[in-house]
Coordinates of C-alpha atoms in Angstrom, one line a residue:
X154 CA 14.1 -1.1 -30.6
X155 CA 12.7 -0.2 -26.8
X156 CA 15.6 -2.3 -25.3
X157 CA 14.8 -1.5 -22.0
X158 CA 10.4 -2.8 -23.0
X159 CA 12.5 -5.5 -23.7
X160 CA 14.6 -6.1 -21.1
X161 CA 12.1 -6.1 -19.0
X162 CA 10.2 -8.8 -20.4
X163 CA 13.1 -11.0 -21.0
X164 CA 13.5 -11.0 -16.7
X165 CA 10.3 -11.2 -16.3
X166 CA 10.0 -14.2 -18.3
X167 CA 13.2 -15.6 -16.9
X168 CA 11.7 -15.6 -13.2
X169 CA 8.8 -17.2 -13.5
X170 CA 10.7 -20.2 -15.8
X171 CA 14.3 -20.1 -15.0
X172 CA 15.1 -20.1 -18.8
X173 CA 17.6 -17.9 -20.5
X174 CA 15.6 -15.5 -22.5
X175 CA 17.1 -13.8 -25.8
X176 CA 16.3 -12.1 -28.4
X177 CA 17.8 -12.3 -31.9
X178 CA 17.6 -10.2 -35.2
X179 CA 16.8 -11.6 -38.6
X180 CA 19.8 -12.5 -39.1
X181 CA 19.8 -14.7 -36.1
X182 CA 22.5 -12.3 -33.8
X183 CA 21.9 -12.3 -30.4
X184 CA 20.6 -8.6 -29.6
X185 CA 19.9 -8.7 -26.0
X186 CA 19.5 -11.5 -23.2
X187 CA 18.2 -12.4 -19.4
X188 CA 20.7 -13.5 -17.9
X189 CA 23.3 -11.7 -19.8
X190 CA 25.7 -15.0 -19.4
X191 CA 24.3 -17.7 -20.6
X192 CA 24.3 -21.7 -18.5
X193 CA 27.3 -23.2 -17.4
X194 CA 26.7 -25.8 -20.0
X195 CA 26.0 -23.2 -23.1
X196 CA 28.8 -21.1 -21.7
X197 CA 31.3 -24.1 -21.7
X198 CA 30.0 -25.4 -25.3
X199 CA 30.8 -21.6 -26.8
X200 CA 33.9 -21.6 -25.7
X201 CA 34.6 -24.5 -28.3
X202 CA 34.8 -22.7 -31.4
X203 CA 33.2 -25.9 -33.9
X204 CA 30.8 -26.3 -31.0
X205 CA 29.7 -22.6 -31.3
X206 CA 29.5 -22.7 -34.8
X207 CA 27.4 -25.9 -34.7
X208 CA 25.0 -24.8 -32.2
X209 CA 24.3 -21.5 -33.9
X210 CA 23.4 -23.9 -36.8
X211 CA 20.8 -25.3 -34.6
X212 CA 19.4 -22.4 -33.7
X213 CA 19.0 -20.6 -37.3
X214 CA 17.4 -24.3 -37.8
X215 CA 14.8 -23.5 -35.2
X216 CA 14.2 -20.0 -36.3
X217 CA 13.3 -21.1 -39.8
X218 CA 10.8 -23.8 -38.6
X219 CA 9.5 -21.5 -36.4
X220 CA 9.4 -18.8 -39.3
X221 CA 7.6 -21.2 -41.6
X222 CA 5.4 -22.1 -38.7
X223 CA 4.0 -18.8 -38.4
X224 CA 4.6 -19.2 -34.7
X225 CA 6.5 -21.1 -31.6
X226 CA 8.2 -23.8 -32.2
X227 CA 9.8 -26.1 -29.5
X228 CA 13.0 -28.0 -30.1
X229 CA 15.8 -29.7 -28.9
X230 CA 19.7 -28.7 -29.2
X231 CA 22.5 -31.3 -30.2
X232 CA 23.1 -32.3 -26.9
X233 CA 19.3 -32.6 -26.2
X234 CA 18.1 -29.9 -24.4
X235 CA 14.6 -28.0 -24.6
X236 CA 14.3 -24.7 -26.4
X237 CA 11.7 -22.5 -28.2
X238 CA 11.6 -19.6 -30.4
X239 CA 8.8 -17.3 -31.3
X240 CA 8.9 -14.9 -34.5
X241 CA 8.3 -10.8 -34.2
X242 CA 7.3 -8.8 -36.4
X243 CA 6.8 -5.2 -36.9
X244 CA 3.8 -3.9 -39.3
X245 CA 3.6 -7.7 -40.9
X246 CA 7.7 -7.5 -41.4
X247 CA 9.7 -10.2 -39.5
X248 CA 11.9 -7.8 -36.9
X249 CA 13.5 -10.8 -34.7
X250 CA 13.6 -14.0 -32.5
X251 CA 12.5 -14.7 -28.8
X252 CA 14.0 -17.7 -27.9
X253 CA 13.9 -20.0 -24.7
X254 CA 16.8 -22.6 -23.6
X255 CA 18.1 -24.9 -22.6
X256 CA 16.7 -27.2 -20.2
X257 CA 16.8 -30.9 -19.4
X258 CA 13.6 -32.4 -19.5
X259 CA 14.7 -35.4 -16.8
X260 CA 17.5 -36.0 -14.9
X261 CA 18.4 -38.5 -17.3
X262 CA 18.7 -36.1 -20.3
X263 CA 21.0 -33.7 -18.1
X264 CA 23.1 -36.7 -17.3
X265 CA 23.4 -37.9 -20.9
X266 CA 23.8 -34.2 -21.9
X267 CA 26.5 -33.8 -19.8
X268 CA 27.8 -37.1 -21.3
X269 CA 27.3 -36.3 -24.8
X270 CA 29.3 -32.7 -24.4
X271 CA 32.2 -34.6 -23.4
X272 CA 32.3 -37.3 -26.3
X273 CA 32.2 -34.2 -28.6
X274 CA 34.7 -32.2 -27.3
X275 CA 37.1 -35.0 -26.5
X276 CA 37.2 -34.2 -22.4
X277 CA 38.3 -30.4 -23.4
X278 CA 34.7 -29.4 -21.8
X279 CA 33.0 -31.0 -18.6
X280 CA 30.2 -29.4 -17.0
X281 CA 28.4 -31.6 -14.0
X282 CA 25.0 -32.2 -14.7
X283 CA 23.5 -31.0 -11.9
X284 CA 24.7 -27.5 -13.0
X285 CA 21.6 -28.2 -15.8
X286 CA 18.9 -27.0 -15.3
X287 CA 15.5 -29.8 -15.5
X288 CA 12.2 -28.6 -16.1
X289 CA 9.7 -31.5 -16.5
X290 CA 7.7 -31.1 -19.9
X291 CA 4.3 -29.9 -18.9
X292 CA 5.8 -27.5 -16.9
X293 CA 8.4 -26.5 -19.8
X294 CA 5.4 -26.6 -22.4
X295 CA 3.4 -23.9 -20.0
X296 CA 6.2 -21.8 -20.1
X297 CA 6.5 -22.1 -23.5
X298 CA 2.7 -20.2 -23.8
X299 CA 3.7 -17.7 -21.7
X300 CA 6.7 -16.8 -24.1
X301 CA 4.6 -17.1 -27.0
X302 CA 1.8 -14.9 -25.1
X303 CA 5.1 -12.7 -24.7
X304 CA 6.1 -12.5 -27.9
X305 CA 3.1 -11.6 -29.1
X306 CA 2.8 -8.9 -26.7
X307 CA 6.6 -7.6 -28.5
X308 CA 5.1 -7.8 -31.8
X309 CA 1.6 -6.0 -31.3
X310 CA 3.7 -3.3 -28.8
X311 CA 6.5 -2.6 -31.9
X312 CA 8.8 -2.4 -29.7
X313 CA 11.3 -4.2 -32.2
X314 CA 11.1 -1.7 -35.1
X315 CA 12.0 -3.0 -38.2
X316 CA 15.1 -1.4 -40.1
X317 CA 13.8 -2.8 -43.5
X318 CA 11.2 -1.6 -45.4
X319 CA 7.5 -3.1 -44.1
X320 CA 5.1 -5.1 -46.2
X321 CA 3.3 -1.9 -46.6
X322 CA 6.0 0.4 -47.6
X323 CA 7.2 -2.6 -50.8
X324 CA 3.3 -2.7 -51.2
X325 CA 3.4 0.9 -52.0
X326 CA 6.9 0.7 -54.2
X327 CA 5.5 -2.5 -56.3
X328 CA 2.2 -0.4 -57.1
X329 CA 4.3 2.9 -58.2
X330 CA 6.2 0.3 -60.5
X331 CA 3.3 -1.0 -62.1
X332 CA 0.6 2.0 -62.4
X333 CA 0.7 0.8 -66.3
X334 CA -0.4 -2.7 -64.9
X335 CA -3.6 -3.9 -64.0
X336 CA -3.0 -4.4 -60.2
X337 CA -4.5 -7.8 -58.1
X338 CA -4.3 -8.2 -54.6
X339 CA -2.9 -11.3 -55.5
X340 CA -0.1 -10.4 -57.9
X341 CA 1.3 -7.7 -55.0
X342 CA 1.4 -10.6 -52.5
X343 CA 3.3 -13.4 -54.6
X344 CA 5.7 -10.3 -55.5
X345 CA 6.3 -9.7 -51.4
X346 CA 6.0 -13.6 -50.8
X347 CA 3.2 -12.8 -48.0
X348 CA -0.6 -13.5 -47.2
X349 CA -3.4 -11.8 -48.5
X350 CA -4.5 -10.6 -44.8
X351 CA -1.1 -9.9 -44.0
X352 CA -0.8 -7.4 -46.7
X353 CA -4.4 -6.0 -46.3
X354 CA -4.3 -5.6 -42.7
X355 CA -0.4 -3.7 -42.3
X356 CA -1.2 -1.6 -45.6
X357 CA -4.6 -0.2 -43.9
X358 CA -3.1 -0.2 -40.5
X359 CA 0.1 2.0 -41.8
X360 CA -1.8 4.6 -44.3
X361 CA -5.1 4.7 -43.5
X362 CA -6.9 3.7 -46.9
X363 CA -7.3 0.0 -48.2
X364 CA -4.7 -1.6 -51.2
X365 CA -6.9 -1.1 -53.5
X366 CA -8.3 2.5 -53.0
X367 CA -4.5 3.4 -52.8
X368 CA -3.8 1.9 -55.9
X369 CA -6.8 3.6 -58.2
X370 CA -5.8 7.0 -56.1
X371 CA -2.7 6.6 -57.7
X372 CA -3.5 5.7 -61.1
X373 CA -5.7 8.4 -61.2
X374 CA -3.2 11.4 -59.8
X375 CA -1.1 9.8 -62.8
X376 CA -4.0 10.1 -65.1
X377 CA -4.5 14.2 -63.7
X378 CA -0.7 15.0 -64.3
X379 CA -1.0 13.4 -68.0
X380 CA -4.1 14.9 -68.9
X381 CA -3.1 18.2 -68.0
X382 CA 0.4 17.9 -69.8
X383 CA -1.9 17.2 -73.3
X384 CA 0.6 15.3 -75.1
X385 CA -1.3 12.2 -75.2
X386 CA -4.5 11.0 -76.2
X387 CA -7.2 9.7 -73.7
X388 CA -7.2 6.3 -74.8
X389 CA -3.5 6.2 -74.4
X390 CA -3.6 7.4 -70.6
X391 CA -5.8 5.0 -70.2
X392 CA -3.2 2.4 -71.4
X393 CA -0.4 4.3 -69.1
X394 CA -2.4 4.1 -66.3
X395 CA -3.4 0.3 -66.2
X396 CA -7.0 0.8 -67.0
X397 CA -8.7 -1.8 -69.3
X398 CA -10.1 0.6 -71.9
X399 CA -10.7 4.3 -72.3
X400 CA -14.5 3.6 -71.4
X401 CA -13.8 2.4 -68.2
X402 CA -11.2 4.8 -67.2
X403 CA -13.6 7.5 -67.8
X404 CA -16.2 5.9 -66.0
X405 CA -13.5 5.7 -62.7
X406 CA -12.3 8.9 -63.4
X407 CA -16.1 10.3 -63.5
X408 CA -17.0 8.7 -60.7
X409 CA -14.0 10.2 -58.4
X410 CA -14.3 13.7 -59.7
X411 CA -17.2 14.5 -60.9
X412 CA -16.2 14.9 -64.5
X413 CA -15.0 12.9 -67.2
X414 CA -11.3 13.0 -68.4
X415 CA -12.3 15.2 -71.3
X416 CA -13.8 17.9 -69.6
X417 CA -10.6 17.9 -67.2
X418 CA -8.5 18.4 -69.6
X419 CA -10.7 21.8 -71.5
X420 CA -10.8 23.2 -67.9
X421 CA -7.2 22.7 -66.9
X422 CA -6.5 24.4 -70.2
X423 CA -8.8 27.0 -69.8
X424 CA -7.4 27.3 -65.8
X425 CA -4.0 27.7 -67.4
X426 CA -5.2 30.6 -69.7

């Protein structure tokens, strides 16, 4: 992670809306934050540990809808408050969270947020409602572009790398299990659980060559190592390597290098003399 790429965007952001900016990891944590404290009103709901616990809830609520969403999604906390989250993602692999809150969207909501926070907490936790912060909603719904224009500018930068394994790199692990398979596009992306373009577009992006070029490169370095080793028939590494007949894998096989399967296997033996 380029904390301080981050950091820097996370003020940025925070001056031009007077939101707290965070950013979370996939398992919703809070990673890093402008301002580092969060509002008077947040601040005095954390400190109320079934609050906490509750509000987190709503949060990882958000995140999932905005996960599902394939983009920002705007919300509002128990109490009533405005927030947003973004997803990031690193080589098509979701990396994090940017998220925006919380804000009143009219006096009124601060009042009855304010209100509301002492119900729950049985008068432990008071904070004035003029200590909440109101952002009218066509303002809060431009700022809520910017962060998504933001977060969009984190994911295409990388600057959250992902830990886990990208789509690409499971791409590649799926196709080394299944060289004796006949390969789709399709079956790889129901096996990852993403889209088509997705896959296509991190897999080209990270090596250089298209799915499907990678995957009869493969098959056929297989097909090289077997036919050179001699202990089994043409027609059976064919089979091995996921071709649909010995006819057609010697018609690939030609067509890469210039000679059928056959032939490579007299001059590897002839080399090896």
């Amino acid at each position: 992670m380029n904390k301080q790429e981050i950091t820097s965007v996370l003020s940025e952001l925070y001056k031009i809306t007077g939101f707290r900016m965070s950013l979370h990891g996939t398992d919703f944590e809070e990673i890093a934050a402008f301002p580092i404290e969060g509002s008077p009103f947040c601040t005095a709901v954390n400190k109320i540990d079934l609050e906490h616990s509750r509000c987190i809830e709503c949060d990882k609520i958000a995140c999932t809808k905005a996960l599902n969403s394939k983009g920002t999604h705007s919300y509002k906390c128990r109490y009533g408050l405005s927030g947003a989250v973004s997803p990031l993602y690193h080589l098509g692999t979701l990396t994090g969270f940017l998220m925006m809150g919380q804000v009143a969207d009219s006096r009124e909501a601060a009042e009855r947020a304010a209100e509301l926070l002492s119900e729950k907490t049985a008068g432990r936790a008071n904070v004035p409602s003029d200590l909440i912060k109101i952002v009218d909603p066509d303002t809060a719904s431009s700022y809520i572009k910017i962060m998504t224009i933001c977060a969009h500018y984190l994911t295409m930068s990388n600057a959250m790398n992902s830990a886990k394994p990208t789509v690409a790199e499971l791409a590649k692990e799926y196709i080394s299990d299944n060289l004796d398979k006949r390969i789709l596009i399709s079956d790889i992306c129901d096996a990852l659980k993403c889209s088509k373009s997705t896959l296509l577009t991190t897999f080209k992006k990270q090596y250089g060559v298209t799915v499907n070029s990678y995957i009869t490169e493969t098959k056929l370095d297989l097909a090289k190592g077997l036919l050179y080793e001699g202990k089994m028939t043409i027609s059976e590494i064919a089979e091995a390597t996921g071709f649909s007949d010995q006819s057609y894998f010697s018609k690939v096989f030609s067509a890469k290098y210039g000679i059928p399967p056959s032939e490579y296997r007299s001059s590897a033996k002839i080399t090896e003399q």
